[in-house]
PDB file of C-alpha atoms in Angstrom:
ATOM      1  CA  MET A   1      85.467  93.847  92.966  1.00  0.00           C
ATOM      2  CA  LEU A   2      88.154  96.388  93.713  1.00  0.00           C
ATOM      3  CA  TYR A   3      91.276  96.309  91.551  1.00  0.00           C
ATOM      4  CA  PHE A   4      94.359  98.018  92.983  1.00  0.00           C
ATOM      5  CA  SER A   5      96.989  98.473  90.308  1.00  0.00           C
ATOM      6  CA  ALA A   6      99.300 100.939  88.553  1.00  0.00           C
ATOM      7  CA  HIS A   7     100.738 101.553  85.088  1.00  0.00           C
ATOM      8  CA  TRP A   8     104.349 101.525  86.383  1.00  0.00           C
ATOM      9  CA  CYS A   9     103.983  98.020  87.892  1.00  0.00           C
ATOM     10  CA  PRO A  10     105.247  95.207  85.561  1.00  0.00           C
ATOM     11  CA  PRO A  11     103.189  92.448  87.269  1.00  0.00           C
ATOM     12  CA  CYS A  12     100.118  94.690  86.898  1.00  0.00           C
ATOM     13  CA  GLN A  13     100.862  95.216  83.212  1.00  0.00           C
ATOM     14  CA  ARG A  14     100.938  91.433  82.744  1.00  0.00           C
ATOM     15  CA  PHE A  15      97.805  90.788  84.824  1.00  0.00           C
ATOM     16  CA  THR A  16      95.506  93.604  83.642  1.00  0.00           C
ATOM     17  CA  PRO A  17      94.961  92.135  80.118  1.00  0.00           C
ATOM     18  CA  LYS A  18      93.943  88.812  81.731  1.00  0.00           C
ATOM     19  CA  LEU A  19      91.556  90.668  84.025  1.00  0.00           C
ATOM     20  CA  ILE A  20      90.060  92.597  81.086  1.00  0.00           C
ATOM     21  CA  GLU A  21      89.491  89.302  79.263  1.00  0.00           C
ATOM     22  CA  PHE A  22      87.947  87.744  82.394  1.00  0.00           C
ATOM     23  CA  TYR A  23      85.730  90.780  83.008  1.00  0.00           C
ATOM     24  CA  ASN A  24      84.484  90.951  79.413  1.00  0.00           C
ATOM     25  CA  SER A  25      83.778  87.219  79.317  1.00  0.00           C
ATOM     26  CA  MET A  26      81.842  87.324  82.584  1.00  0.00           C
ATOM     27  CA  LYS A  27      79.833  90.351  81.442  1.00  0.00           C
ATOM     28  CA  ASP A  28      79.195  88.911  77.942  1.00  0.00           C
ATOM     29  CA  HIS A  29      77.910  85.632  79.344  1.00  0.00           C
ATOM     30  CA  GLY A  30      75.933  87.264  82.151  1.00  0.00           C
ATOM     31  CA  LYS A  31      77.331  84.700  84.571  1.00  0.00           C
ATOM     32  CA  HIS A  32      77.240  86.980  87.603  1.00  0.00           C
ATOM     33  CA  ASP A  33      75.854  90.351  88.524  1.00  0.00           C
ATOM     34  CA  PHE A  34      79.013  92.210  89.543  1.00  0.00           C
ATOM     35  CA  GLU A  35      81.088  95.289  88.891  1.00  0.00           C
ATOM     36  CA  LEU A  36      84.775  96.037  89.150  1.00  0.00           C
ATOM     37  CA  ILE A  37      86.186  99.397  90.248  1.00  0.00           C
ATOM     38  CA  PHE A  38      89.772 100.344  89.437  1.00  0.00           C
ATOM     39  CA  VAL A  39      91.720 101.973  92.272  1.00  0.00           C
ATOM     40  CA  SER A  40      94.825 103.573  90.792  1.00  0.00           C
ATOM     41  CA  PHE A  41      98.204 103.735  92.452  1.00  0.00           C
ATOM     42  CA  ASP A  42      99.591 105.587  89.437  1.00  0.00           C
ATOM     43  CA  LYS A  43     102.103 108.363  90.119  1.00  0.00           C
ATOM     44  CA  ASN A  44     100.828 110.845  87.569  1.00  0.00           C
ATOM     45  CA  GLU A  45      97.655 111.558  85.650  1.00  0.00           C
ATOM     46  CA  ASN A  46      99.131 110.843  82.209  1.00  0.00           C
ATOM     47  CA  GLU A  47     100.089 107.299  83.267  1.00  0.00           C
ATOM     48  CA  PHE A  48      96.614 106.906  84.768  1.00  0.00           C
ATOM     49  CA  LYS A  49      94.919 108.021  81.532  1.00  0.00           C
ATOM     50  CA  GLU A  50      97.089 105.763  79.390  1.00  0.00           C
ATOM     51  CA  TYR A  51      96.579 102.757  81.692  1.00  0.00           C
ATOM     52  CA  THR A  52      92.813 103.186  82.014  1.00  0.00           C
ATOM     53  CA  SER A  53      92.202 103.842  78.314  1.00  0.00           C
ATOM     54  CA  GLU A  54      91.710 100.103  77.643  1.00  0.00           C
ATOM     55  CA  MET A  55      89.857  99.290  80.868  1.00  0.00           C
ATOM     56  CA  PRO A  56      86.150  98.473  80.424  1.00  0.00           C
ATOM     57  CA  TRP A  57      85.245  99.125  84.057  1.00  0.00           C
ATOM     58  CA  PRO A  58      84.680 102.250  86.170  1.00  0.00           C
ATOM     59  CA  CYS A  59      87.649 103.874  87.914  1.00  0.00           C
ATOM     60  CA  LEU A  60      88.099 106.095  90.930  1.00  0.00           C
ATOM     61  CA  PRO A  61      89.268 109.513  89.717  1.00  0.00           C
ATOM     62  CA  PHE A  62      93.041 109.977  89.642  1.00  0.00           C
ATOM     63  CA  GLY A  63      94.375 111.218  92.983  1.00  0.00           C
ATOM     64  CA  SER A  64      91.189 110.340  94.865  1.00  0.00           C
ATOM     65  CA  ASP A  65      91.611 110.429  98.663  1.00  0.00           C
ATOM     66  CA  THR A  66      89.413 107.335  98.757  1.00  0.00           C
ATOM     67  CA  LYS A  67      92.314 105.321  97.288  1.00  0.00           C
ATOM     68  CA  ASP A  68      94.286 105.400 100.550  1.00  0.00           C
ATOM     69  CA  THR A  69      91.264 104.560 102.690  1.00  0.00           C
ATOM     70  CA  LEU A  70      90.325 101.622 100.467  1.00  0.00           C
ATOM     71  CA  GLY A  71      93.955 100.501 100.254  1.00  0.00           C
ATOM     72  CA  ARG A  72      94.203 100.293 104.045  1.00  0.00           C
ATOM     73  CA  LYS A  73      90.771  98.709 104.509  1.00  0.00           C
ATOM     74  CA  TYR A  74      91.373  96.014 101.896  1.00  0.00           C
ATOM     75  CA  GLU A  75      95.091  95.543 102.643  1.00  0.00           C
ATOM     76  CA  ALA A  76      96.460  96.549  99.250  1.00  0.00           C
ATOM     77  CA  GLU A  77     100.054  96.211 100.416  1.00  0.00           C
ATOM     78  CA  GLY A  78     101.231  94.907  97.071  1.00  0.00           C
ATOM     79  CA  ILE A  79      99.869  95.214  93.561  1.00  0.00           C
ATOM     80  CA  PRO A  80      98.173  93.900  91.564  1.00  0.00           C
ATOM     81  CA  HIS A  81      95.590  93.306  94.268  1.00  0.00           C
ATOM     82  CA  LEU A  82      92.029  92.241  93.437  1.00  0.00           C
ATOM     83  CA  VAL A  83      89.504  92.069  96.259  1.00  0.00           C
ATOM     84  CA  VAL A  84      86.050  90.558  95.870  1.00  0.00           C
ATOM     85  CA  VAL A  85      83.509  92.127  98.218  1.00  0.00           C
ATOM     86  CA  ASP A  86      79.826  91.504  98.769  1.00  0.00           C
ATOM     87  CA  GLU A  87      77.084  94.128  98.487  1.00  0.00           C
ATOM     88  CA  ASN A  88      77.916  95.354 102.026  1.00  0.00           C
ATOM     89  CA  GLY A  89      81.634  95.776 101.321  1.00  0.00           C
ATOM     90  CA  GLU A  90      82.540  92.674 103.325  1.00  0.00           C
ATOM     91  CA  VAL A  91      85.479  90.731 101.930  1.00  0.00           C
ATOM     92  CA  ILE A  92      84.724  87.465 100.167  1.00  0.00           C
ATOM     93  CA  THR A  93      88.354  87.038  99.131  1.00  0.00           C
ATOM     94  CA  LYS A  94      91.500  89.117  98.885  1.00  0.00           C
ATOM     95  CA  ASP A  95      92.953  86.572  96.464  1.00  0.00           C
ATOM     96  CA  GLY A  96      91.103  87.681  93.344  1.00  0.00           C
ATOM     97  CA  VAL A  97      94.327  87.809  91.325  1.00  0.00           C
ATOM     98  CA  ASP A  98      94.870  84.113  91.987  1.00  0.00           C
ATOM     99  CA  GLY A  99      91.188  83.500  91.305  1.00  0.00           C
ATOM    100  CA  VAL A 100      91.404  85.033  87.826  1.00  0.00           C
ATOM    101  CA  ARG A 101      94.655  83.201  87.063  1.00  0.00           C
ATOM    102  CA  SER A 102      93.420  79.787  88.198  1.00  0.00           C
ATOM    103  CA  ASP A 103      89.757  80.077  87.158  1.00  0.00           C
ATOM    104  CA  GLU A 104      89.771  81.988  83.870  1.00  0.00           C
ATOM    105  CA  SER A 105      86.208  80.927  83.035  1.00  0.00           C
ATOM    106  CA  GLY A 106      84.883  82.136  86.405  1.00  0.00           C
ATOM    107  CA  GLU A 107      83.231  78.811  87.218  1.00  0.00           C
ATOM    108  CA  ARG A 108      84.169  79.132  90.912  1.00  0.00           C
ATOM    109  CA  TYR A 109      83.685  82.917  91.125  1.00  0.00           C
ATOM    110  CA  PRO A 110      83.514  84.683  93.617  1.00  0.00           C
ATOM    111  CA  TRP A 111      86.229  82.321  94.913  1.00  0.00           C
ATOM    112  CA  LYS A 112      84.897  82.144  98.427  1.00  0.00           C
ATOM    113  CA  PRO A 113      87.518  80.423 100.574  1.00  0.00           C
ATOM    114  CA  LYS A 114      86.526  77.064 101.957  1.00  0.00           C
ATOM    115  CA  SER A 115      85.452  76.982 105.569  1.00  0.00           C
ATOM    116  CA  LEU A 116      87.494  75.130 108.171  1.00  0.00           C
ATOM    117  CA  SER A 117      84.898  72.356 108.222  1.00  0.00           C
ATOM    118  CA  GLU A 118      85.324  71.884 104.446  1.00  0.00           C
ATOM    119  CA  LEU A 119      89.102  71.687 104.775  1.00  0.00           C
ATOM    120  CA  TRP A 120      89.352  69.693 107.984  1.00  0.00           C
ATOM    121  CA  PRO A 121      90.164  65.956 107.698  1.00  0.00           C
ATOM    122  CA  GLU A 122      87.866  63.230 109.012  1.00  0.00           C
ATOM    123  CA  LYS A 123      90.684  61.775 111.128  1.00  0.00           C
ATOM    124  CA  ILE A 124      93.434  63.451 113.130  1.00  0.00           C
ATOM    125  CA  LEU A 125      96.611  62.026 114.595  1.00  0.00           C
ATOM    126  CA  THR A 126      96.994  61.993 118.375  1.00  0.00           C
ATOM    127  CA  LYS A 127      99.561  60.307 120.620  1.00  0.00           C
ATOM    128  CA  SER A 128      97.224  57.323 120.783  1.00  0.00           C
ATOM    129  CA  GLY A 129      96.828  57.116 116.987  1.00  0.00           C
ATOM    130  CA  LEU A 130      94.212  58.202 114.472  1.00  0.00           C
ATOM    131  CA  VAL A 131      90.947  59.394 115.978  1.00  0.00           C
ATOM    132  CA  ASP A 132      87.758  60.780 114.503  1.00  0.00           C
ATOM    133  CA  SER A 133      87.715  64.574 114.193  1.00  0.00           C
ATOM    134  CA  SER A 134      84.352  64.635 115.945  1.00  0.00           C
ATOM    135  CA  THR A 135      86.319  64.338 119.213  1.00  0.00           C
ATOM    136  CA  LEU A 136      86.981  68.052 118.738  1.00  0.00           C
ATOM    137  CA  ASP A 137      83.317  69.027 118.475  1.00  0.00           C
ATOM    138  CA  ASP A 138      82.282  71.755 120.938  1.00  0.00           C
ATOM    139  CA  LYS A 139      85.889  72.691 121.679  1.00  0.00           C
ATOM    140  CA  TYR A 140      87.951  75.737 120.879  1.00  0.00           C
ATOM    141  CA  LEU A 141      90.616  74.701 118.433  1.00  0.00           C
ATOM    142  CA  MET A 142      94.091  76.194 118.142  1.00  0.00           C
ATOM    143  CA  LEU A 143      96.030  75.333 114.995  1.00  0.00           C
ATOM    144  CA  TYR A 144      99.786  75.452 115.443  1.00  0.00           C
ATOM    145  CA  PHE A 145     101.791  75.745 112.218  1.00  0.00           C
ATOM    146  CA  SER A 146     105.323  74.630 112.858  1.00  0.00           C
ATOM    147  CA  ALA A 147     108.325  72.907 111.336  1.00  0.00           C
ATOM    148  CA  HIS A 148     111.273  71.090 112.859  1.00  0.00           C
ATOM    149  CA  TRP A 149     113.737  73.019 110.682  1.00  0.00           C
ATOM    150  CA  CYS A 150     112.491  76.389 111.984  1.00  0.00           C
ATOM    151  CA  PRO A 151     114.533  77.799 114.929  1.00  0.00           C
ATOM    152  CA  PRO A 152     111.693  80.000 116.307  1.00  0.00           C
ATOM    153  CA  CYS A 153     109.372  76.963 116.187  1.00  0.00           C
ATOM    154  CA  ARG A 154     111.901  74.819 118.024  1.00  0.00           C
ATOM    155  CA  SER A 155     112.040  77.480 120.750  1.00  0.00           C
ATOM    156  CA  PHE A 156     108.307  78.049 120.967  1.00  0.00           C
ATOM    157  CA  THR A 157     107.050  74.450 120.825  1.00  0.00           C
ATOM    158  CA  PRO A 158     108.233  73.555 124.373  1.00  0.00           C
ATOM    159  CA  VAL A 159     106.637  76.758 125.707  1.00  0.00           C
ATOM    160  CA  LEU A 160     103.356  75.896 123.999  1.00  0.00           C
ATOM    161  CA  SER A 161     103.566  72.304 125.260  1.00  0.00           C
ATOM    162  CA  LYS A 162     104.029  73.461 128.842  1.00  0.00           C
ATOM    163  CA  ALA A 163     101.125  75.931 128.584  1.00  0.00           C
ATOM    164  CA  TYR A 164      98.948  73.256 126.949  1.00  0.00           C
ATOM    165  CA  THR A 165      99.639  70.758 129.749  1.00  0.00           C
ATOM    166  CA  LYS A 166      98.856  73.346 132.414  1.00  0.00           C
ATOM    167  CA  LEU A 167      95.632  74.502 130.729  1.00  0.00           C
ATOM    168  CA  LYS A 168      94.502  70.938 130.015  1.00  0.00           C
ATOM    169  CA  ALA A 169      94.731  70.196 133.751  1.00  0.00           C
ATOM    170  CA  GLU A 170      92.385  73.120 134.410  1.00  0.00           C
ATOM    171  CA  ARG A 171      89.875  72.838 131.552  1.00  0.00           C
ATOM    172  CA  ASP A 172      88.889  70.535 128.719  1.00  0.00           C
ATOM    173  CA  ASP A 173      87.069  72.809 126.251  1.00  0.00           C
ATOM    174  CA  PHE A 174      89.997  73.408 123.892  1.00  0.00           C
ATOM    175  CA  GLU A 175      92.501  71.502 121.819  1.00  0.00           C
ATOM    176  CA  VAL A 176      95.737  72.319 119.997  1.00  0.00           C
ATOM    177  CA  ARG A 177      96.473  70.602 116.694  1.00  0.00           C
ATOM    178  CA  CYS A 178      99.777  70.788 114.900  1.00  0.00           C
ATOM    179  CA  ALA A 179     100.028  71.312 111.186  1.00  0.00           C
ATOM    180  CA  ILE A 180     103.344  70.728 109.482  1.00  0.00           C
ATOM    181  CA  SER A 181     104.509  73.918 107.865  1.00  0.00           C
ATOM    182  CA  CYS A 182     105.935  74.201 104.381  1.00  0.00           C
ATOM    183  CA  PHE A 183     108.607  76.714 103.462  1.00  0.00           C
ATOM    184  CA  PHE A 184     106.054  79.270 102.229  1.00  0.00           C
ATOM    185  CA  MET A 185     104.118  79.383 105.488  1.00  0.00           C
ATOM    186  CA  SER A 186     105.117  81.527 108.399  1.00  0.00           C
ATOM    187  CA  CYS A 187     106.521  79.667 111.361  1.00  0.00           C
ATOM    188  CA  SER A 188     105.230  79.647 114.910  1.00  0.00           C
ATOM    189  CA  SER A 189     101.692  80.647 114.031  1.00  0.00           C
ATOM    190  CA  VAL A 190      98.897  79.751 116.400  1.00  0.00           C
ATOM    191  CA  VAL A 191      95.415  80.287 114.973  1.00  0.00           C
ATOM    192  CA  MET A 192      92.349  80.179 117.228  1.00  0.00           C
ATOM    193  CA  CYS A 193      89.205  78.692 115.725  1.00  0.00           C
ATOM    194  CA  PRO A 194      85.894  78.748 117.604  1.00  0.00           C
TER     195      PRO A 194
END
């Protein structure tokens, strides 16, 4: 795990004690073979030393150039940011903060996100009614997240509909499925799924 954080960050100050408790519990119970590395975004070395004095895990040295490289690679755009990676450095989840908060005992660690097939419903709604999702087997699937209240969605939906109709006349190896968007989701997102 890589933990991006800083002493000056109030949300980090609230989360770090929870992470220390989680880390110690996981290590004490030998539940998983893992390590956590702290990547500091502290502004000065004194803050770094004070902040890391209670941390039970290894840390990158203060001011390490590696911090910026890791921050970009693992999208540490906001802190606290906890990334779980496998032994090859491939991301398992970038939502480790939520994982620790929602799974304090680590029962679901390493919080691997569910695959599309695990999330996908057995039935989908088409113009002709509910049909079995297996009708989408062997097709490229585009998920369109939209909402009626969203002006960009209201502009884009007719464009997508026209393109869909044209493409459907030419080929039948894809499908677009709409998902109703909630306020926290971005509008007018089209996600391609093989």
